[in-house]
PDB file of C-alpha atoms and ligand atoms in Angstrom:
ATOM      1  CA  UNK A   1     -24.617 -20.741  -1.645  1.00  0.00           C
ATOM      2  CA  UNK A   2     -21.200 -19.544  -2.730  1.00  0.00           C
ATOM      3  CA  UNK A   3     -22.854 -16.723  -4.908  1.00  0.00           C
ATOM      4  CA  UNK A   4     -24.900 -15.808  -1.769  1.00  0.00           C
ATOM      5  CA  UNK A   5     -21.689 -15.442   0.219  1.00  0.00           C
ATOM      6  CA  UNK A   6     -20.055 -13.121  -2.199  1.00  0.00           C
ATOM      7  CA  UNK A   7     -23.331 -11.165  -2.700  1.00  0.00           C
ATOM      8  CA  UNK A   8     -23.721 -10.817   1.147  1.00  0.00           C
ATOM      9  CA  UNK A   9     -20.084  -9.701   1.468  1.00  0.00           C
ATOM     10  CA  UNK A  10     -20.437  -7.067  -1.332  1.00  0.00           C
ATOM     11  CA  UNK A  11     -23.734  -5.928   0.310  1.00  0.00           C
ATOM     12  CA  UNK A  12     -21.967  -5.455   3.741  1.00  0.00           C
ATOM     13  CA  UNK A  13     -19.103  -3.677   2.151  1.00  0.00           C
ATOM     14  CA  UNK A  14     -21.451  -1.230   0.338  1.00  0.00           C
ATOM     15  CA  UNK A  15     -23.494  -0.707   3.499  1.00  0.00           C
ATOM     16  CA  UNK A  16     -20.577  -0.073   5.865  1.00  0.00           C
ATOM     17  CA  UNK A  17     -18.906   2.196   3.006  1.00  0.00           C
ATOM     18  CA  UNK A  18     -21.334   5.058   3.929  1.00  0.00           C
ATOM     19  CA  UNK A  19     -19.708   5.332   7.544  1.00  0.00           C
ATOM     20  CA  UNK A  20     -16.251   6.119   6.051  1.00  0.00           C
ATOM     21  CA  UNK A  21     -14.879   9.303   7.424  1.00  0.00           C
ATOM     22  CA  UNK A  22     -16.810   8.919  10.715  1.00  0.00           C
ATOM     23  CA  UNK A  23     -14.067   7.192  12.582  1.00  0.00           C
ATOM     24  CA  UNK A  24     -10.454   8.530  13.642  1.00  0.00           C
ATOM     25  CA  UNK A  25      -7.211   6.915  12.689  1.00  0.00           C
ATOM     26  CA  UNK A  26      -5.082   5.985  15.723  1.00  0.00           C
ATOM     27  CA  UNK A  27      -2.458   8.808  15.859  1.00  0.00           C
ATOM     28  CA  UNK A  28      -0.863   8.194  19.321  1.00  0.00           C
ATOM     29  CA  UNK A  29       1.550   5.829  17.256  1.00  0.00           C
ATOM     30  CA  UNK A  30       2.861   8.326  14.652  1.00  0.00           C
ATOM     31  CA  UNK A  31       3.489   5.532  11.867  1.00  0.00           C
ATOM     32  CA  UNK A  32      -0.322   4.493  12.011  1.00  0.00           C
ATOM     33  CA  UNK A  33      -1.271   8.166  11.521  1.00  0.00           C
ATOM     34  CA  UNK A  34       0.028   8.046   8.060  1.00  0.00           C
ATOM     35  CA  UNK A  35      -2.256   5.180   6.943  1.00  0.00           C
ATOM     36  CA  UNK A  36      -5.032   6.194   4.316  1.00  0.00           C
ATOM     37  CA  UNK A  37      -8.282   6.290   6.251  1.00  0.00           C
ATOM     38  CA  UNK A  38     -10.270   5.496   3.128  1.00  0.00           C
ATOM     39  CA  UNK A  39      -8.672   1.879   3.123  1.00  0.00           C
ATOM     40  CA  UNK A  40     -11.403  -0.909   3.533  1.00  0.00           C
ATOM     41  CA  UNK A  41     -11.114  -4.647   2.813  1.00  0.00           C
ATOM     42  CA  UNK A  42     -12.794  -7.752   3.991  1.00  0.00           C
ATOM     43  CA  UNK A  43     -12.195 -11.467   3.751  1.00  0.00           C
ATOM     44  CA  UNK A  44     -13.847 -14.704   4.613  1.00  0.00           C
ATOM     45  CA  UNK A  45     -11.834 -17.924   4.800  1.00  0.00           C
ATOM     46  CA  UNK A  46     -13.695 -21.114   4.726  1.00  0.00           C
ATOM     47  CA  UNK A  47     -12.466 -24.597   5.892  1.00  0.00           C
ATOM     48  CA  UNK A  48     -12.310 -26.058   2.293  1.00  0.00           C
ATOM     49  CA  UNK A  49      -9.748 -23.418   1.512  1.00  0.00           C
ATOM     50  CA  UNK A  50     -11.994 -20.974  -0.319  1.00  0.00           C
ATOM     51  CA  UNK A  51     -11.714 -17.481   0.242  1.00  0.00           C
ATOM     52  CA  UNK A  52     -14.222 -14.446  -0.266  1.00  0.00           C
ATOM     53  CA  UNK A  53     -12.752 -11.085  -0.515  1.00  0.00           C
ATOM     54  CA  UNK A  54     -13.808  -7.581  -1.298  1.00  0.00           C
ATOM     55  CA  UNK A  55     -12.012  -4.161  -1.342  1.00  0.00           C
ATOM     56  CA  UNK A  56      -8.491  -3.818  -0.038  1.00  0.00           C
ATOM     57  CA  UNK A  57      -8.514  -7.340   1.169  1.00  0.00           C
ATOM     58  CA  UNK A  58      -5.032  -8.299   0.011  1.00  0.00           C
ATOM     59  CA  UNK A  59      -3.210  -5.188   1.254  1.00  0.00           C
ATOM     60  CA  UNK A  60      -1.039  -5.630   4.391  1.00  0.00           C
ATOM     61  CA  UNK A  61      -1.820  -3.481   7.474  1.00  0.00           C
ATOM     62  CA  UNK A  62      -0.821  -3.353  11.105  1.00  0.00           C
ATOM     63  CA  UNK A  63      -2.555  -5.974  13.006  1.00  0.00           C
ATOM     64  CA  UNK A  64      -1.647  -4.320  16.411  1.00  0.00           C
ATOM     65  CA  UNK A  65      -3.794  -5.808  19.149  1.00  0.00           C
ATOM     66  CA  UNK A  66      -5.238  -8.667  16.973  1.00  0.00           C
ATOM     67  CA  UNK A  67      -1.752 -10.125  17.577  1.00  0.00           C
ATOM     68  CA  UNK A  68      -2.690 -10.814  21.172  1.00  0.00           C
ATOM     69  CA  UNK A  69      -5.067 -13.553  20.273  1.00  0.00           C
ATOM     70  CA  UNK A  70      -2.173 -15.381  18.538  1.00  0.00           C
ATOM     71  CA  UNK A  71       0.376 -14.838  21.414  1.00  0.00           C
ATOM     72  CA  UNK A  72      -2.293 -15.960  23.934  1.00  0.00           C
ATOM     73  CA  UNK A  73      -2.605 -19.211  21.739  1.00  0.00           C
ATOM     74  CA  UNK A  74       1.175 -19.909  21.945  1.00  0.00           C
ATOM     75  CA  UNK A  75       1.544 -18.845  25.754  1.00  0.00           C
ATOM     76  CA  UNK A  76      -1.448 -21.245  26.642  1.00  0.00           C
ATOM     77  CA  UNK A  77      -0.148 -24.135  24.910  1.00  0.00           C
ATOM     78  CA  UNK A  78       3.349 -23.377  26.687  1.00  0.00           C
ATOM     79  CA  UNK A  79       2.335 -22.634  30.117  1.00  0.00           C
ATOM     80  CA  UNK A  80      -1.225 -23.995  30.357  1.00  0.00           C
ATOM     81  CA  UNK A  81      -3.182 -22.992  33.396  1.00  0.00           C
ATOM     82  CA  UNK A  82       0.043 -21.361  34.953  1.00  0.00           C
ATOM     83  CA  UNK A  83      -0.753 -18.270  32.733  1.00  0.00           C
ATOM     84  CA  UNK A  84      -3.660 -17.706  34.832  1.00  0.00           C
ATOM     85  CA  UNK A  85      -1.502 -16.672  37.717  1.00  0.00           C
ATOM     86  CA  UNK A  86      -0.042 -13.735  35.747  1.00  0.00           C
ATOM     87  CA  UNK A  87      -3.326 -12.451  33.935  1.00  0.00           C
ATOM     88  CA  UNK A  88      -7.118 -12.854  34.599  1.00  0.00           C
ATOM     89  CA  UNK A  89      -9.930 -13.527  32.107  1.00  0.00           C
ATOM     90  CA  UNK A  90     -12.599 -11.076  33.034  1.00  0.00           C
ATOM     91  CA  UNK A  91     -13.773  -8.074  30.878  1.00  0.00           C
ATOM     92  CA  UNK A  92     -12.014  -4.857  32.050  1.00  0.00           C
ATOM     93  CA  UNK A  93     -14.744  -2.265  31.068  1.00  0.00           C
ATOM     94  CA  UNK A  94     -11.793   0.143  30.702  1.00  0.00           C
ATOM     95  CA  UNK A  95      -9.959   1.413  27.948  1.00  0.00           C
ATOM     96  CA  UNK A  96      -7.253  -0.878  26.084  1.00  0.00           C
ATOM     97  CA  UNK A  97      -4.216   0.864  27.820  1.00  0.00           C
ATOM     98  CA  UNK A  98      -5.893   1.787  31.247  1.00  0.00           C
ATOM     99  CA  UNK A  99      -3.724   1.330  34.293  1.00  0.00           C
ATOM    100  CA  UNK A 100      -6.267   2.057  37.113  1.00  0.00           C
ATOM    101  CA  UNK A 101      -7.172  -1.550  37.768  1.00  0.00           C
ATOM    102  CA  UNK A 102      -3.647  -2.746  38.028  1.00  0.00           C
ATOM    103  CA  UNK A 103      -3.441  -0.604  41.325  1.00  0.00           C
ATOM    104  CA  UNK A 104      -6.470  -2.100  43.157  1.00  0.00           C
ATOM    105  CA  UNK A 105      -5.879  -5.583  41.743  1.00  0.00           C
ATOM    106  CA  UNK A 106      -2.366  -6.219  42.591  1.00  0.00           C
ATOM    107  CA  UNK A 107      -0.772  -5.804  39.321  1.00  0.00           C
ATOM    108  CA  UNK A 108      -2.610  -8.778  37.742  1.00  0.00           C
ATOM    109  CA  UNK A 109      -4.298  -7.324  34.469  1.00  0.00           C
ATOM    110  CA  UNK A 110      -7.919  -8.408  33.857  1.00  0.00           C
ATOM    111  CA  UNK A 111      -7.340 -10.246  30.836  1.00  0.00           C
ATOM    112  CA  UNK A 112      -4.752 -11.087  28.045  1.00  0.00           C
ATOM    113  CA  UNK A 113      -6.308  -8.840  25.412  1.00  0.00           C
ATOM    114  CA  UNK A 114      -5.883  -5.551  27.048  1.00  0.00           C
ATOM    115  CA  UNK A 115      -2.415  -3.869  26.699  1.00  0.00           C
ATOM    116  CA  UNK A 116      -1.305  -4.817  30.284  1.00  0.00           C
ATOM    117  CA  UNK A 117      -2.462  -8.350  30.064  1.00  0.00           C
ATOM    118  CA  UNK A 118      -0.911  -8.854  26.638  1.00  0.00           C
ATOM    119  CA  UNK A 119       2.362  -7.599  27.888  1.00  0.00           C
ATOM    120  CA  UNK A 120       2.332  -9.966  30.897  1.00  0.00           C
ATOM    121  CA  UNK A 121       1.388 -12.930  28.441  1.00  0.00           C
ATOM    122  CA  UNK A 122       4.316 -12.009  26.175  1.00  0.00           C
ATOM    123  CA  UNK A 123       6.545 -11.770  29.271  1.00  0.00           C
ATOM    124  CA  UNK A 124       5.482 -15.456  29.884  1.00  0.00           C
ATOM    125  CA  UNK A 125       6.148 -16.507  26.323  1.00  0.00           C
ATOM    126  CA  UNK A 126       9.782 -15.357  26.939  1.00  0.00           C
ATOM    127  CA  UNK A 127      10.317 -17.623  29.816  1.00  0.00           C
ATOM    128  CA  UNK A 128      13.434 -19.669  28.657  1.00  0.00           C
ATOM    129  CA  UNK A 129      14.040 -17.853  25.469  1.00  0.00           C
ATOM    130  CA  UNK A 130      15.552 -14.470  24.315  1.00  0.00           C
ATOM    131  CA  UNK A 131      13.432 -11.562  23.115  1.00  0.00           C
ATOM    132  CA  UNK A 132      14.625 -12.161  19.672  1.00  0.00           C
ATOM    133  CA  UNK A 133      13.926 -15.805  19.721  1.00  0.00           C
ATOM    134  CA  UNK A 134      10.325 -15.096  20.850  1.00  0.00           C
ATOM    135  CA  UNK A 135       9.558 -12.440  18.364  1.00  0.00           C
ATOM    136  CA  UNK A 136      10.856 -14.908  15.738  1.00  0.00           C
ATOM    137  CA  UNK A 137       8.600 -17.732  17.078  1.00  0.00           C
ATOM    138  CA  UNK A 138       5.526 -15.265  16.928  1.00  0.00           C
ATOM    139  CA  UNK A 139       6.293 -14.167  13.403  1.00  0.00           C
ATOM    140  CA  UNK A 140       6.907 -17.685  12.207  1.00  0.00           C
ATOM    141  CA  UNK A 141       3.412 -18.699  14.066  1.00  0.00           C
ATOM    142  CA  UNK A 142       1.806 -16.048  12.043  1.00  0.00           C
ATOM    143  CA  UNK A 143       3.450 -17.086   8.748  1.00  0.00           C
ATOM    144  CA  UNK A 144       2.466 -20.670   9.301  1.00  0.00           C
ATOM    145  CA  UNK A 145      -1.077 -19.800  10.320  1.00  0.00           C
ATOM    146  CA  UNK A 146      -1.606 -17.556   7.329  1.00  0.00           C
ATOM    147  CA  UNK A 147       0.133 -20.167   5.117  1.00  0.00           C
ATOM    148  CA  UNK A 148       2.300 -17.496   3.671  1.00  0.00           C
ATOM    149  CA  UNK A 149       5.941 -16.643   4.305  1.00  0.00           C
ATOM    150  CA  UNK A 150       5.482 -12.939   3.259  1.00  0.00           C
ATOM    151  CA  UNK A 151       3.806 -12.094   6.623  1.00  0.00           C
ATOM    152  CA  UNK A 152       6.348  -9.484   8.071  1.00  0.00           C
ATOM    153  CA  UNK A 153       7.068  -7.216  10.952  1.00  0.00           C
ATOM    154  CA  UNK A 154       6.855  -3.565   9.905  1.00  0.00           C
ATOM    155  CA  UNK A 155       9.969  -2.192  11.722  1.00  0.00           C
ATOM    156  CA  UNK A 156       8.864   1.234  11.103  1.00  0.00           C
ATOM    157  CA  UNK A 157       5.588   0.731  13.030  1.00  0.00           C
ATOM    158  CA  UNK A 158       7.559  -1.211  15.758  1.00  0.00           C
ATOM    159  CA  UNK A 159      10.261   1.629  16.174  1.00  0.00           C
ATOM    160  CA  UNK A 160       7.515   4.233  16.110  1.00  0.00           C
ATOM    161  CA  UNK A 161       5.692   2.621  18.931  1.00  0.00           C
ATOM    162  CA  UNK A 162       8.791   1.898  20.852  1.00  0.00           C
ATOM    163  CA  UNK A 163       9.591   5.637  20.631  1.00  0.00           C
ATOM    164  CA  UNK A 164       6.267   6.772  21.994  1.00  0.00           C
ATOM    165  CA  UNK A 165       5.432   3.906  24.343  1.00  0.00           C
ATOM    166  CA  UNK A 166       5.376   5.647  27.711  1.00  0.00           C
ATOM    167  CA  UNK A 167       2.020   4.232  28.595  1.00  0.00           C
ATOM    168  CA  UNK A 168       2.894   0.795  27.887  1.00  0.00           C
ATOM    169  CA  UNK A 169       6.114   1.243  29.785  1.00  0.00           C
ATOM    170  CA  UNK A 170       4.098   2.493  32.686  1.00  0.00           C
ATOM    171  CA  UNK A 171       1.912  -0.447  32.496  1.00  0.00           C
ATOM    172  CA  UNK A 172       5.103  -2.844  32.500  1.00  0.00           C
ATOM    173  CA  UNK A 173       6.803  -0.945  35.418  1.00  0.00           C
ATOM    174  CA  UNK A 174       3.528  -1.041  37.332  1.00  0.00           C
ATOM    175  CA  UNK A 175       3.349  -4.800  37.041  1.00  0.00           C
ATOM    176  CA  UNK A 176       6.833  -5.213  37.795  1.00  0.00           C
ATOM    177  CA  UNK A 177       6.382  -3.464  40.918  1.00  0.00           C
ATOM    178  CA  UNK A 178       3.873  -6.255  41.822  1.00  0.00           C
ATOM    179  CA  UNK A 179       6.534  -8.873  40.665  1.00  0.00           C
ATOM    180  CA  UNK A 180       4.210  -9.766  37.677  1.00  0.00           C
ATOM    181  CA  UNK A 181       7.096  -9.359  35.109  1.00  0.00           C
ATOM    182  CA  UNK A 182       9.925 -11.942  34.860  1.00  0.00           C
ATOM    183  CA  UNK A 183      11.952 -10.445  32.285  1.00  0.00           C
ATOM    184  CA  UNK A 184      13.507  -6.978  31.858  1.00  0.00           C
ATOM    185  CA  UNK A 185      10.881  -4.468  30.832  1.00  0.00           C
ATOM    186  CA  UNK A 186      12.641  -3.401  27.694  1.00  0.00           C
ATOM    187  CA  UNK A 187      13.104  -6.726  26.389  1.00  0.00           C
ATOM    188  CA  UNK A 188       9.476  -8.061  26.990  1.00  0.00           C
ATOM    189  CA  UNK A 189       8.304  -4.645  25.453  1.00  0.00           C
ATOM    190  CA  UNK A 190      10.661  -5.016  22.470  1.00  0.00           C
ATOM    191  CA  UNK A 191       8.715  -8.270  21.671  1.00  0.00           C
ATOM    192  CA  UNK A 192       5.341  -6.703  22.398  1.00  0.00           C
ATOM    193  CA  UNK A 193       6.057  -3.842  20.033  1.00  0.00           C
ATOM    194  CA  UNK A 194       7.045  -6.188  17.244  1.00  0.00           C
ATOM    195  CA  UNK A 195       4.139  -8.510  17.646  1.00  0.00           C
ATOM    196  CA  UNK A 196       1.918  -5.419  17.248  1.00  0.00           C
ATOM    197  CA  UNK A 197       3.765  -4.411  14.265  1.00  0.00           C
ATOM    198  CA  UNK A 198       3.083  -7.498  12.454  1.00  0.00           C
ATOM    199  CA  UNK A 199       1.602  -6.697   8.957  1.00  0.00           C
ATOM    200  CA  UNK A 200      -0.856  -8.840   7.268  1.00  0.00           C
ATOM    201  CA  UNK A 201      -3.918  -8.472   4.818  1.00  0.00           C
ATOM    202  CA  UNK A 202      -7.377  -9.435   5.885  1.00  0.00           C
ATOM    203  CA  UNK A 203      -6.911 -12.430   3.496  1.00  0.00           C
ATOM    204  CA  UNK A 204      -4.112 -13.809   5.529  1.00  0.00           C
ATOM    205  CA  UNK A 205      -5.738 -12.965   8.755  1.00  0.00           C
ATOM    206  CA  UNK A 206      -8.883 -14.664   8.127  1.00  0.00           C
ATOM    207  CA  UNK A 207      -6.589 -17.614   6.915  1.00  0.00           C
ATOM    208  CA  UNK A 208      -4.742 -17.493  10.163  1.00  0.00           C
ATOM    209  CA  UNK A 209      -7.637 -17.450  12.487  1.00  0.00           C
ATOM    210  CA  UNK A 210      -9.253 -20.757  11.126  1.00  0.00           C
ATOM    211  CA  UNK A 211      -7.949 -22.964  13.633  1.00  0.00           C
ATOM    212  CA  UNK A 212      -9.916 -21.065  16.277  1.00  0.00           C
ATOM    213  CA  UNK A 213     -13.092 -21.864  14.452  1.00  0.00           C
ATOM    214  CA  UNK A 214     -12.393 -25.444  14.217  1.00  0.00           C
ATOM    215  CA  UNK A 215     -11.632 -26.705  17.897  1.00  0.00           C
ATOM    216  CA  UNK A 216      -7.956 -25.770  17.696  1.00  0.00           C
ATOM    217  CA  UNK A 217      -7.243 -27.686  14.497  1.00  0.00           C
ATOM    218  CA  UNK A 218      -6.304 -25.904  11.154  1.00  0.00           C
ATOM    219  CA  UNK A 219      -9.016 -27.457   8.890  1.00  0.00           C
ATOM    220  CA  UNK A 220      -6.960 -27.115   5.675  1.00  0.00           C
ATOM    221  CA  UNK A 221      -3.647 -28.588   6.918  1.00  0.00           C
ATOM    222  CA  UNK A 222      -5.216 -30.751   9.627  1.00  0.00           C
ATOM    223  CA  UNK A 223      -2.507 -29.503  12.087  1.00  0.00           C
ATOM    224  CA  UNK A 224      -3.447 -29.374  15.877  1.00  0.00           C
ATOM    225  CA  UNK A 225      -2.543 -25.648  16.693  1.00  0.00           C
ATOM    226  CA  UNK A 226      -4.068 -25.440  20.200  1.00  0.00           C
ATOM    227  CA  UNK A 227      -6.016 -28.163  22.236  1.00  0.00           C
ATOM    228  CA  UNK A 228     -10.031 -27.954  22.063  1.00  0.00           C
ATOM    229  CA  UNK A 229     -10.095 -26.782  25.626  1.00  0.00           C
ATOM    230  CA  UNK A 230      -7.702 -23.927  24.864  1.00  0.00           C
ATOM    231  CA  UNK A 231      -9.687 -23.218  21.698  1.00  0.00           C
ATOM    232  CA  UNK A 232     -12.720 -22.847  23.718  1.00  0.00           C
ATOM    233  CA  UNK A 233     -11.181 -20.594  26.184  1.00  0.00           C
ATOM    234  CA  UNK A 234      -9.516 -18.360  23.792  1.00  0.00           C
ATOM    235  CA  UNK A 235     -12.882 -17.765  22.021  1.00  0.00           C
ATOM    236  CA  UNK A 236     -14.531 -17.236  25.305  1.00  0.00           C
ATOM    237  CA  UNK A 237     -12.097 -14.492  26.354  1.00  0.00           C
ATOM    238  CA  UNK A 238     -12.507 -12.947  22.800  1.00  0.00           C
ATOM    239  CA  UNK A 239     -16.148 -12.767  23.135  1.00  0.00           C
ATOM    240  CA  UNK A 240     -15.892 -10.996  26.559  1.00  0.00           C
ATOM    241  CA  UNK A 241     -12.860  -8.997  26.331  1.00  0.00           C
ATOM    242  CA  UNK A 242     -11.763  -8.726  22.383  1.00  0.00           C
ATOM    243  CA  UNK A 243     -12.997  -5.067  22.057  1.00  0.00           C
ATOM    244  CA  UNK A 244     -11.784  -3.207  25.092  1.00  0.00           C
ATOM    245  CA  UNK A 245     -14.574  -1.344  26.695  1.00  0.00           C
ATOM    246  CA  UNK A 246     -16.999  -1.983  23.714  1.00  0.00           C
ATOM    247  CA  UNK A 247     -16.808  -5.650  23.933  1.00  0.00           C
ATOM    248  CA  UNK A 248     -20.276  -6.009  25.101  1.00  0.00           C
ATOM    249  CA  UNK A 249     -21.540  -3.768  22.125  1.00  0.00           C
ATOM    250  CA  UNK A 250     -19.646  -5.903  19.637  1.00  0.00           C
ATOM    251  CA  UNK A 251     -21.311  -9.259  21.187  1.00  0.00           C
ATOM    252  CA  UNK A 252     -24.633  -7.449  21.140  1.00  0.00           C
ATOM    253  CA  UNK A 253     -24.158  -6.285  17.469  1.00  0.00           C
ATOM    254  CA  UNK A 254     -22.116  -8.991  15.773  1.00  0.00           C
ATOM    255  CA  UNK A 255     -22.548 -11.928  18.082  1.00  0.00           C
ATOM    256  CA  UNK A 256     -19.308 -13.636  17.369  1.00  0.00           C
ATOM    257  CA  UNK A 257     -15.836 -13.909  19.163  1.00  0.00           C
ATOM    258  CA  UNK A 258     -13.456 -11.259  17.783  1.00  0.00           C
ATOM    259  CA  UNK A 259     -10.504  -9.148  18.331  1.00  0.00           C
ATOM    260  CA  UNK A 260      -9.786  -5.684  17.256  1.00  0.00           C
ATOM    261  CA  UNK A 261      -6.653  -3.660  16.920  1.00  0.00           C
ATOM    262  CA  UNK A 262      -6.117   0.109  16.496  1.00  0.00           C
ATOM    263  CA  UNK A 263      -4.600  -0.401  13.089  1.00  0.00           C
ATOM    264  CA  UNK A 264      -8.370  -0.862  12.225  1.00  0.00           C
ATOM    265  CA  UNK A 265      -8.246  -4.665  11.720  1.00  0.00           C
ATOM    266  CA  UNK A 266     -10.801  -7.102  13.329  1.00  0.00           C
ATOM    267  CA  UNK A 267     -10.616 -10.704  13.194  1.00  0.00           C
ATOM    268  CA  UNK A 268     -13.936 -12.581  13.811  1.00  0.00           C
ATOM    269  CA  UNK A 269     -14.424 -16.344  14.545  1.00  0.00           C
ATOM    270  CA  UNK A 270     -17.526 -18.082  13.425  1.00  0.00           C
ATOM    271  CA  UNK A 271     -17.260 -21.516  15.368  1.00  0.00           C
ATOM    272  CA  UNK A 272     -17.510 -24.465  12.946  1.00  0.00           C
ATOM    273  CA  UNK A 273     -17.894 -22.083   9.941  1.00  0.00           C
ATOM    274  CA  UNK A 274     -15.028 -19.788   9.200  1.00  0.00           C
ATOM    275  CA  UNK A 275     -12.888 -16.878  10.031  1.00  0.00           C
ATOM    276  CA  UNK A 276     -13.613 -13.268   8.851  1.00  0.00           C
ATOM    277  CA  UNK A 277     -11.357 -10.419   8.929  1.00  0.00           C
ATOM    278  CA  UNK A 278     -11.930  -6.690   8.117  1.00  0.00           C
ATOM    279  CA  UNK A 279      -9.736  -3.600   7.972  1.00  0.00           C
ATOM    280  CA  UNK A 280     -10.635  -0.063   7.861  1.00  0.00           C
ATOM    281  CA  UNK A 281      -8.423   2.163   9.795  1.00  0.00           C
ATOM    282  CA  UNK A 282     -11.056   4.819  11.240  1.00  0.00           C
ATOM    283  CA  UNK A 283     -11.739   3.842  14.821  1.00  0.00           C
ATOM    284  CA  UNK A 284     -14.801   4.390  17.149  1.00  0.00           C
ATOM    285  CA  UNK A 285     -14.296   6.044  20.466  1.00  0.00           C
ATOM    286  CA  UNK A 286     -13.062   2.791  21.941  1.00  0.00           C
ATOM    287  CA  UNK A 287     -10.463   2.006  19.452  1.00  0.00           C
ATOM    288  CA  UNK A 288     -12.287  -0.469  17.272  1.00  0.00           C
ATOM    289  CA  UNK A 289     -12.723  -0.069  13.575  1.00  0.00           C
ATOM    290  CA  UNK A 290     -16.064   1.847  13.062  1.00  0.00           C
ATOM    291  CA  UNK A 291     -16.668   0.793   9.310  1.00  0.00           C
ATOM    292  CA  UNK A 292     -15.375  -2.752  10.035  1.00  0.00           C
ATOM    293  CA  UNK A 293     -17.860  -3.227  12.854  1.00  0.00           C
ATOM    294  CA  UNK A 294     -20.625  -2.136  10.728  1.00  0.00           C
ATOM    295  CA  UNK A 295     -19.572  -4.324   7.952  1.00  0.00           C
ATOM    296  CA  UNK A 296     -19.335  -7.421  10.315  1.00  0.00           C
ATOM    297  CA  UNK A 297     -22.515  -6.579  11.802  1.00  0.00           C
ATOM    298  CA  UNK A 298     -24.391  -6.747   8.314  1.00  0.00           C
ATOM    299  CA  UNK A 299     -22.476  -9.720   6.902  1.00  0.00           C
ATOM    300  CA  UNK A 300     -22.599 -12.055   9.996  1.00  0.00           C
ATOM    301  CA  UNK A 301     -26.501 -11.242  10.272  1.00  0.00           C
ATOM    302  CA  UNK A 302     -26.909 -11.834   6.457  1.00  0.00           C
ATOM    303  CA  UNK A 303     -25.507 -15.370   6.721  1.00  0.00           C
ATOM    304  CA  UNK A 304     -27.217 -15.808  10.159  1.00  0.00           C
ATOM    305  CA  UNK A 305     -23.826 -16.923  11.796  1.00  0.00           C
ATOM    306  CA  UNK A 306     -24.228 -15.214  15.199  1.00  0.00           C
ATOM    307  CA  UNK A 307     -23.641 -17.761  17.772  1.00  0.00           C
ATOM    308  CA  UNK A 308     -26.847 -16.532  19.573  1.00  0.00           C
ATOM    309  CA  UNK A 309     -29.242 -17.195  16.802  1.00  0.00           C
TER     310      UNK A 309
HETATM  311  N1  LIG B   1       0.385  -1.674  20.078  1.00  0.00           N
HETATM  312  C1  LIG B   1      -0.929  -0.993  20.596  1.00  0.00           C
HETATM  313  C2  LIG B   1      -0.628  -0.360  21.893  1.00  0.00           C
HETATM  314  O1  LIG B   1       0.089  -1.085  22.663  1.00  0.00           O
HETATM  315  C3  LIG B   1      -2.009  -1.919  20.481  1.00  0.00           C
HETATM  316  C4  LIG B   1      -3.254  -1.407  20.972  1.00  0.00           C
HETATM  317  C5  LIG B   1      -4.394  -2.062  20.235  1.00  0.00           C
HETATM  318  O2  LIG B   1      -4.512  -2.356  19.147  1.00  0.00           O
HETATM  319  O3  LIG B   1      -5.542  -2.068  20.971  1.00  0.00           O
HETATM  320  O4  LIG B   1      -0.899   0.510  22.239  1.00  0.00           O
END
């Protein structure tokens, strides 16, 4: 079986490689525009501690919105259902940084995986602690989940996003106008920008996501990370909302809960089986890695791991 997995991974990689050059690297964050668009890596982490990797699987990249799954995990454990007063759990059907729904929906973002919802979630995580302590908590959480202290915040990316973050500032101010921000906008955003600037490889990211494939318990360390109920909820939200306005398409093609980021990374959870991470910087029109989605579609189908099969 393990030979089969490596073969399927290699096949998916070769299949998806043909699409390189068709996506567009995110350029609204200047530091991301510099990334080599030909990069492509993929990793599968299994509960027995085995990894399958191909391509640029050990090279760190900017995880961007994939971080939202992990801050959601922390915030849910901290605040429980109270979190749902600040943010919903419905797909938005709008782009990741859209402001339109906030106007008609009273400043409550649709879900924690679009920018507005993630900013509100990070703002909740700051309750009772400073911005620096919150950023340190998130980084430590990622290092522990990845079982690797080398995971870091790329300060150049964080500063680059802070310098060009008018859109996210607008979302935060808009929510503040509806009393849905508890902390000064710039302090909450400083944490949000830092969490998005966390740099990890696909190998580290796949390892980090394993607890979500095993009911909230890290299958390697045996540690309970989130409750079984929260794990189920996070996976449901990823399935409905993990890829902005192409979440339906991702569910249709890949059939697993996942989260993409504009750095070109995607984390995918195969419940009861493992976690898969892929990175290729060229994005489709909705901001999801184009080559990454193709590779996942191919690999997940070869393994027959879609939750709908
Ligand atoms: N840091 C990015 C932003 O706020 C995250 C977007 C994404 O990865 O979807 O625009």
